Amino acid sequence: MLIAPDHGQTPPEVALTLHAGLGRDDAKLAACWDLAPLNAGYADLIGRFAPLEQALGSGAPLAPDAALIARLLLVDLYRSTLLRDPRLPASALPADWCGHEAHALFARLYLLLSEPAELHIARNLEGETGYLPRTSAISEARLAALA
């Protein structure tokens, strides 16, 4: 059994769907989740990666291999919180919610790190047919979605 919030995705054809709601009572909605650990996860991401964004924004160089490592760590930390986030409406979130700031930081930093990270991938990582391409349709679509 899978229970998940409805974010407008089309469920698989074999899925049995049930749509339930709590009406417009955001207090009841927020009470269904323990948001404190999620907010702490987002705050941790901000604390760890905002200094890197500031350094990159001031023109500090980052070697391609370091950019790839930073991007992998950024994605791992972000996903560890995002995948547990019920993505409640803003009106149901606490006043100190860090999620929106973390989402924006993730997008900006991922875009900053991608060019040097992909350069390292193209120069050093090999697949069955040789070196991996610097970009692909999937990576370009990901960057466009974040831009």
Coordinates of N, CA and C in Angstrom, one line a residue:
M1 N 0.8 -1.2 0.0 CA 0.0 0.0 0.0 C 0.9 1.2 0.0
L2 N 0.5 2.2 -0.8 CA 1.2 3.5 -0.8 C 0.3 4.6 -0.5
I3 N 0.7 5.4 0.4 CA -0.1 6.6 0.7 C 0.8 7.8 0.4
A4 N 0.3 8.7 -0.4 CA 1.1 9.9 -0.8 C 0.3 11.1 -1.0
P5 N 0.8 12.3 -0.8 CA 0.0 13.5 -1.2 C -0.2 13.6 -2.7
D6 N -1.3 14.2 -3.0 CA -1.6 14.4 -4.5 C -0.9 15.7 -4.9
H7 N 0.1 15.6 -5.8 CA 0.8 16.8 -6.3 C 0.5 16.9 -7.8
G8 N -0.6 16.3 -8.2 CA -1.1 16.5 -9.6 C -0.5 15.5 -10.6
Q9 N 0.3 14.5 -10.1 CA 0.9 13.5 -11.0 C -0.2 12.5 -11.4
T10 N -0.1 11.9 -12.5 CA -1.0 10.9 -13.0 C -0.5 9.6 -12.4
P11 N -1.4 8.9 -11.6 CA -0.9 7.6 -11.0 C -0.8 6.5 -12.0
P12 N -0.1 5.5 -11.7 CA 0.0 4.4 -12.7 C -1.4 3.8 -12.9
E13 N -1.6 3.2 -14.0 CA -3.0 2.6 -14.3 C -3.4 1.6 -13.3
V14 N -2.5 0.8 -12.8 CA -2.8 -0.2 -11.8 C -3.1 0.3 -10.4
A15 N -2.9 1.6 -10.2 CA -3.1 2.1 -8.9 C -4.5 2.3 -8.5
L16 N -4.8 2.0 -7.3 CA -6.1 2.3 -6.7 C -5.9 3.6 -5.9
T17 N -6.7 4.6 -6.3 CA -6.5 5.9 -5.7 C -7.7 6.2 -4.8
L18 N -7.4 6.9 -3.8 CA -8.4 7.5 -2.8 C -8.0 8.9 -2.6
H19 N -8.9 9.8 -2.8 CA -8.7 11.2 -2.5 C -9.4 11.6 -1.2
A20 N -8.6 12.0 -0.3 CA -9.2 12.4 1.0 C -8.6 13.8 1.3
G21 N -9.3 14.5 2.1 CA -8.8 15.9 2.5 C -9.3 16.3 3.9
L22 N -8.7 17.3 4.4 CA -9.1 17.8 5.7 C -9.8 19.2 5.5
G23 N -10.3 19.5 4.3 CA -10.9 20.7 4.1 C -9.9 21.9 4.1
R24 N -10.2 23.0 4.6 CA -9.4 24.1 4.6 C -8.7 24.4 6.0
D25 N -8.8 23.4 6.9 CA -8.2 23.5 8.2 C -6.7 23.2 8.2
D26 N -5.9 24.2 8.0 CA -4.5 24.0 7.9 C -3.8 23.5 9.2
A27 N -4.4 23.9 10.3 CA -3.9 23.4 11.6 C -4.0 21.9 11.7
K28 N -5.1 21.4 11.3 CA -5.3 19.9 11.3 C -4.3 19.3 10.3
L29 N -4.2 19.9 9.2 CA -3.3 19.4 8.1 C -1.9 19.3 8.7
A30 N -1.4 20.4 9.2 CA 0.0 20.5 9.7 C 0.2 19.5 10.9
A31 N -0.8 19.2 11.6 CA -0.7 18.3 12.8 C -0.5 16.9 12.4
C32 N -0.7 16.5 11.1 CA -0.5 15.2 10.6 C 0.9 14.8 10.4
W33 N 1.8 15.8 10.4 CA 3.2 15.6 10.1 C 4.1 16.2 11.2
D34 N 5.2 15.6 11.6 CA 6.2 16.2 12.5 C 7.1 17.0 11.6
L35 N 6.9 18.3 11.5 CA 7.6 19.1 10.5 C 9.0 19.6 11.1
A36 N 9.2 19.4 12.4 CA 10.4 19.9 13.0 C 11.7 19.2 12.4
P37 N 11.7 17.9 12.3 CA 12.9 17.3 11.7 C 13.1 17.7 10.3
L38 N 12.0 17.9 9.5 CA 12.2 18.4 8.1 C 12.8 19.8 8.1
N39 N 12.2 20.6 8.9 CA 12.7 22.0 9.0 C 14.2 22.0 9.4
A40 N 14.5 21.2 10.3 CA 16.0 21.1 10.8 C 16.8 20.6 9.6
G41 N 16.3 19.6 8.8 CA 17.1 19.1 7.7 C 17.3 20.2 6.6
Y42 N 16.3 21.0 6.4 CA 16.5 22.1 5.4 C 17.4 23.2 6.0
A43 N 17.3 23.5 7.3 CA 18.2 24.4 7.9 C 19.7 23.9 7.9
D44 N 19.9 22.6 8.0 CA 21.2 22.0 7.9 C 21.8 22.2 6.5
L45 N 21.0 22.0 5.5 CA 21.4 22.2 4.1 C 21.8 23.6 3.9
I46 N 21.0 24.6 4.4 CA 21.3 26.0 4.3 C 22.7 26.3 5.0
G47 N 22.8 25.8 6.2 CA 24.0 26.1 7.0 C 25.3 25.5 6.3
R48 N 25.1 24.4 5.7 CA 26.3 23.8 5.1 C 26.7 24.4 3.7
F49 N 25.6 24.7 2.9 CA 25.9 25.1 1.5 C 25.8 26.6 1.2
A50 N 25.2 27.4 2.1 CA 25.1 28.8 1.8 C 26.5 29.4 1.7
P51 N 27.5 29.0 2.6 CA 28.8 29.5 2.5 C 29.5 29.2 1.1
L52 N 29.2 28.0 0.6 CA 29.8 27.7 -0.7 C 29.2 28.5 -1.8
E53 N 27.9 28.8 -1.8 CA 27.3 29.6 -2.7 C 27.9 31.0 -2.7
Q54 N 28.1 31.5 -1.4 CA 28.7 32.9 -1.3 C 30.1 32.9 -1.8
A55 N 30.9 31.9 -1.6 CA 32.2 31.8 -2.1 C 32.2 31.8 -3.6
L56 N 31.4 31.0 -4.2 CA 31.3 30.9 -5.7 C 30.8 32.2 -6.3
G57 N 29.8 32.9 -5.6 CA 29.3 34.1 -6.0 C 30.3 35.3 -6.0
S58 N 31.3 35.1 -5.1 CA 32.4 36.2 -5.0 C 33.5 35.9 -6.0
G59 N 33.4 34.8 -6.8 CA 34.4 34.5 -7.8 C 35.4 33.5 -7.4
A60 N 35.3 32.9 -6.2 CA 36.2 31.9 -5.8 C 36.2 30.7 -6.7
P61 N 37.3 30.3 -7.3 CA 37.3 29.2 -8.2 C 37.1 27.8 -7.5
L62 N 36.5 26.9 -8.2 CA 36.3 25.6 -7.7 C 36.7 24.6 -8.8
A63 N 37.6 23.7 -8.4 CA 38.1 22.7 -9.4 C 36.9 21.8 -9.9
P64 N 37.0 21.3 -11.1 CA 35.9 20.5 -11.6 C 35.6 19.3 -10.7
D65 N 36.7 18.6 -10.2 CA 36.4 17.4 -9.3 C 35.7 17.8 -8.0
A66 N 36.1 19.0 -7.5 CA 35.5 19.5 -6.2 C 34.0 19.9 -6.5
A67 N 33.8 20.4 -7.7 CA 32.4 20.8 -8.0 C 31.5 19.6 -8.1
L68 N 32.0 18.5 -8.7 CA 31.2 17.3 -8.8 C 30.9 16.7 -7.4
I69 N 32.0 16.7 -6.6 CA 31.8 16.2 -5.2 C 30.8 17.1 -4.5
A70 N 30.9 18.4 -4.6 CA 30.0 19.3 -3.9 C 28.5 19.1 -4.4
R71 N 28.4 18.9 -5.7 CA 27.1 18.7 -6.3 C 26.4 17.4 -5.8
L72 N 27.2 16.3 -5.8 CA 26.7 15.0 -5.3 C 26.3 15.1 -3.8
L73 N 27.1 15.8 -3.0 CA 26.8 16.0 -1.6 C 25.5 16.9 -1.4
L74 N 25.4 17.9 -2.2 CA 24.2 18.8 -2.2 C 23.0 18.0 -2.5
V75 N 23.0 17.2 -3.6 CA 21.8 16.4 -4.0 C 21.5 15.4 -2.9
D76 N 22.5 14.7 -2.3 CA 22.2 13.7 -1.3 C 21.6 14.4 -0.1
L77 N 22.1 15.5 0.4 CA 21.5 16.1 1.6 C 20.1 16.6 1.3
Y78 N 20.0 17.3 0.2 CA 18.7 17.8 -0.2 C 17.6 16.7 -0.3
R79 N 17.9 15.7 -1.0 CA 16.9 14.6 -1.2 C 16.6 13.9 0.1
S80 N 17.5 13.8 1.0 CA 17.2 13.1 2.3 C 16.1 13.8 3.0
T81 N 16.0 15.1 2.9 CA 14.8 15.8 3.5 C 13.7 15.9 2.5
L82 N 13.9 16.3 1.3 CA 12.8 16.5 0.3 C 11.9 15.3 0.2
L83 N 12.5 14.1 0.2 CA 11.7 12.9 0.0 C 10.8 12.6 1.2
R84 N 11.0 13.2 2.3 CA 10.1 13.1 3.5 C 9.1 14.3 3.6
D85 N 9.3 15.3 2.8 CA 8.5 16.5 2.9 C 7.2 16.3 2.3
P86 N 6.1 16.5 3.1 CA 4.7 16.4 2.5 C 4.3 17.5 1.6
R87 N 5.2 18.6 1.5 CA 4.9 19.7 0.7 C 3.5 20.3 0.9
L88 N 3.3 20.7 2.1 CA 2.1 21.3 2.5 C 2.0 22.7 2.0
P89 N 0.7 23.2 1.9 CA 0.6 24.6 1.5 C 1.3 25.5 2.5
A90 N 1.7 26.7 2.0 CA 2.4 27.6 2.8 C 1.6 28.0 4.0
S91 N 0.3 28.1 3.9 CA -0.5 28.5 5.1 C -0.5 27.4 6.2
A92 N 0.0 26.2 5.9 CA 0.0 25.1 6.9 C 1.4 25.0 7.5
L93 N 2.4 25.8 7.1 CA 3.8 25.6 7.5 C 4.1 26.6 8.7
P94 N 5.0 26.2 9.5 CA 5.4 27.1 10.6 C 6.0 28.4 10.0
A95 N 6.0 29.4 10.8 CA 6.5 30.7 10.4 C 8.0 30.7 10.1
D96 N 8.7 29.8 10.8 CA 10.2 29.7 10.6 C 10.6 28.7 9.5
W97 N 9.7 28.2 8.7 CA 9.9 27.2 7.7 C 11.1 27.5 6.8
C98 N 12.1 26.6 6.7 CA 13.3 26.8 5.9 C 13.2 26.2 4.6
G99 N 12.1 25.4 4.3 CA 12.0 24.6 3.1 C 12.1 25.5 1.8
H100 N 11.4 26.6 1.8 CA 11.4 27.4 0.6 C 12.8 28.0 0.3
E101 N 13.5 28.4 1.3 CA 14.9 28.9 1.2 C 15.8 27.8 0.7
A102 N 15.6 26.6 1.3 CA 16.5 25.5 0.9 C 16.3 25.1 -0.5
H103 N 15.0 25.1 -1.0 CA 14.7 24.8 -2.4 C 15.4 25.8 -3.3
A104 N 15.3 27.0 -3.0 CA 15.9 28.1 -3.8 C 17.4 28.0 -3.8
L105 N 18.0 27.7 -2.7 CA 19.5 27.5 -2.6 C 19.9 26.3 -3.4
F106 N 19.2 25.2 -3.3 CA 19.5 24.0 -4.0 C 19.6 24.3 -5.5
A107 N 18.5 25.0 -6.0 CA 18.5 25.3 -7.5 C 19.6 26.2 -7.9
R108 N 19.9 27.2 -7.1 CA 21.0 28.2 -7.5 C 22.3 27.5 -7.5
L109 N 22.6 26.7 -6.4 CA 23.9 26.1 -6.3 C 24.1 24.9 -7.3
Y110 N 23.0 24.2 -7.5 CA 23.1 23.1 -8.5 C 23.5 23.7 -9.9
L111 N 22.9 24.8 -10.2 CA 23.2 25.4 -11.5 C 24.6 26.0 -11.5
L112 N 25.1 26.5 -10.4 CA 26.5 27.0 -10.4 C 27.5 25.9 -10.5
L113 N 27.2 24.8 -9.9 CA 28.1 23.6 -9.8 C 28.1 22.8 -11.1
S114 N 27.1 22.8 -11.9 CA 26.9 21.9 -13.0 C 27.9 22.0 -14.1
E115 N 28.3 23.2 -14.5 CA 29.2 23.3 -15.6 C 30.6 22.7 -15.2
P116 N 31.2 23.0 -14.1 CA 32.5 22.4 -13.8 C 32.3 20.9 -13.5
A117 N 31.2 20.5 -12.8 CA 31.0 19.1 -12.5 C 30.9 18.3 -13.8
E118 N 30.2 18.8 -14.7 CA 30.0 18.0 -16.0 C 31.3 18.0 -16.8
L119 N 32.1 19.0 -16.6 CA 33.4 19.0 -17.3 C 34.2 17.8 -16.7
H120 N 34.2 17.7 -15.4 CA 35.0 16.6 -14.8 C 34.4 15.2 -15.2
I121 N 33.1 15.1 -15.3 CA 32.5 13.9 -15.8 C 33.0 13.5 -17.2
A122 N 32.9 14.5 -18.1 CA 33.3 14.3 -19.5 C 34.8 13.9 -19.6
R123 N 35.6 14.5 -18.8 CA 37.1 14.2 -18.9 C 37.6 13.0 -18.2
N124 N 36.8 12.5 -17.2 CA 37.3 11.4 -16.3 C 36.4 10.2 -16.2
L125 N 35.2 10.2 -16.5 CA 34.3 9.1 -16.2 C 34.0 8.4 -17.5
E126 N 34.1 7.0 -17.5 CA 33.9 6.2 -18.7 C 32.7 5.3 -18.6
G127 N 32.0 5.1 -19.7 CA 31.0 4.0 -19.8 C 31.5 3.0 -20.7
E128 N 30.6 2.1 -21.2 CA 30.9 1.0 -22.0 C 31.5 1.5 -23.4
T129 N 31.1 2.6 -23.8 CA 31.5 3.1 -25.2 C 32.5 4.2 -25.1
G130 N 33.1 4.5 -24.0 CA 34.1 5.5 -23.8 C 33.7 6.6 -22.8
Y131 N 34.3 7.7 -22.9 CA 34.0 8.8 -21.9 C 32.6 9.2 -22.0
L132 N 32.0 9.5 -20.8 CA 30.6 9.9 -20.7 C 30.5 11.3 -21.4
P133 N 29.4 11.6 -21.9 CA 29.2 12.9 -22.5 C 29.1 14.0 -21.4
R134 N 29.5 15.2 -21.8 CA 29.4 16.3 -20.8 C 28.0 16.6 -20.4
T135 N 27.1 16.5 -21.4 CA 25.6 16.7 -21.1 C 24.8 15.7 -21.8
S136 N 23.6 15.6 -21.5 CA 22.6 14.7 -22.2 C 21.3 15.5 -22.2
A137 N 20.4 14.9 -22.9 CA 19.0 15.5 -22.9 C 18.4 15.6 -21.5
I138 N 18.7 14.6 -20.7 CA 18.2 14.5 -19.4 C 18.8 15.6 -18.5
S139 N 20.1 15.7 -18.6 CA 20.8 16.7 -17.8 C 20.4 18.1 -18.2
E140 N 20.3 18.4 -19.5 CA 19.9 19.7 -20.0 C 18.4 20.0 -19.5
A141 N 17.6 19.0 -19.5 CA 16.2 19.3 -19.1 C 16.2 19.6 -17.6
R142 N 17.0 18.9 -16.8 CA 17.1 19.1 -15.4 C 17.6 20.6 -15.1
L143 N 18.6 21.0 -15.8 CA 19.1 22.4 -15.6 C 18.0 23.4 -16.1
A144 N 17.3 23.1 -17.1 CA 16.3 24.0 -17.6 C 15.1 24.1 -16.5
A145 N 14.8 23.0 -15.9 CA 13.8 23.0 -14.9 C 14.2 23.8 -13.7
L146 N 15.4 23.8 -13.4 CA 15.9 24.5 -12.2 C 16.2 26.0 -12.5
A147 N 16.4 26.4 -13.7 CA 16.7 27.8 -14.1 C 15.5 28.7 -13.8

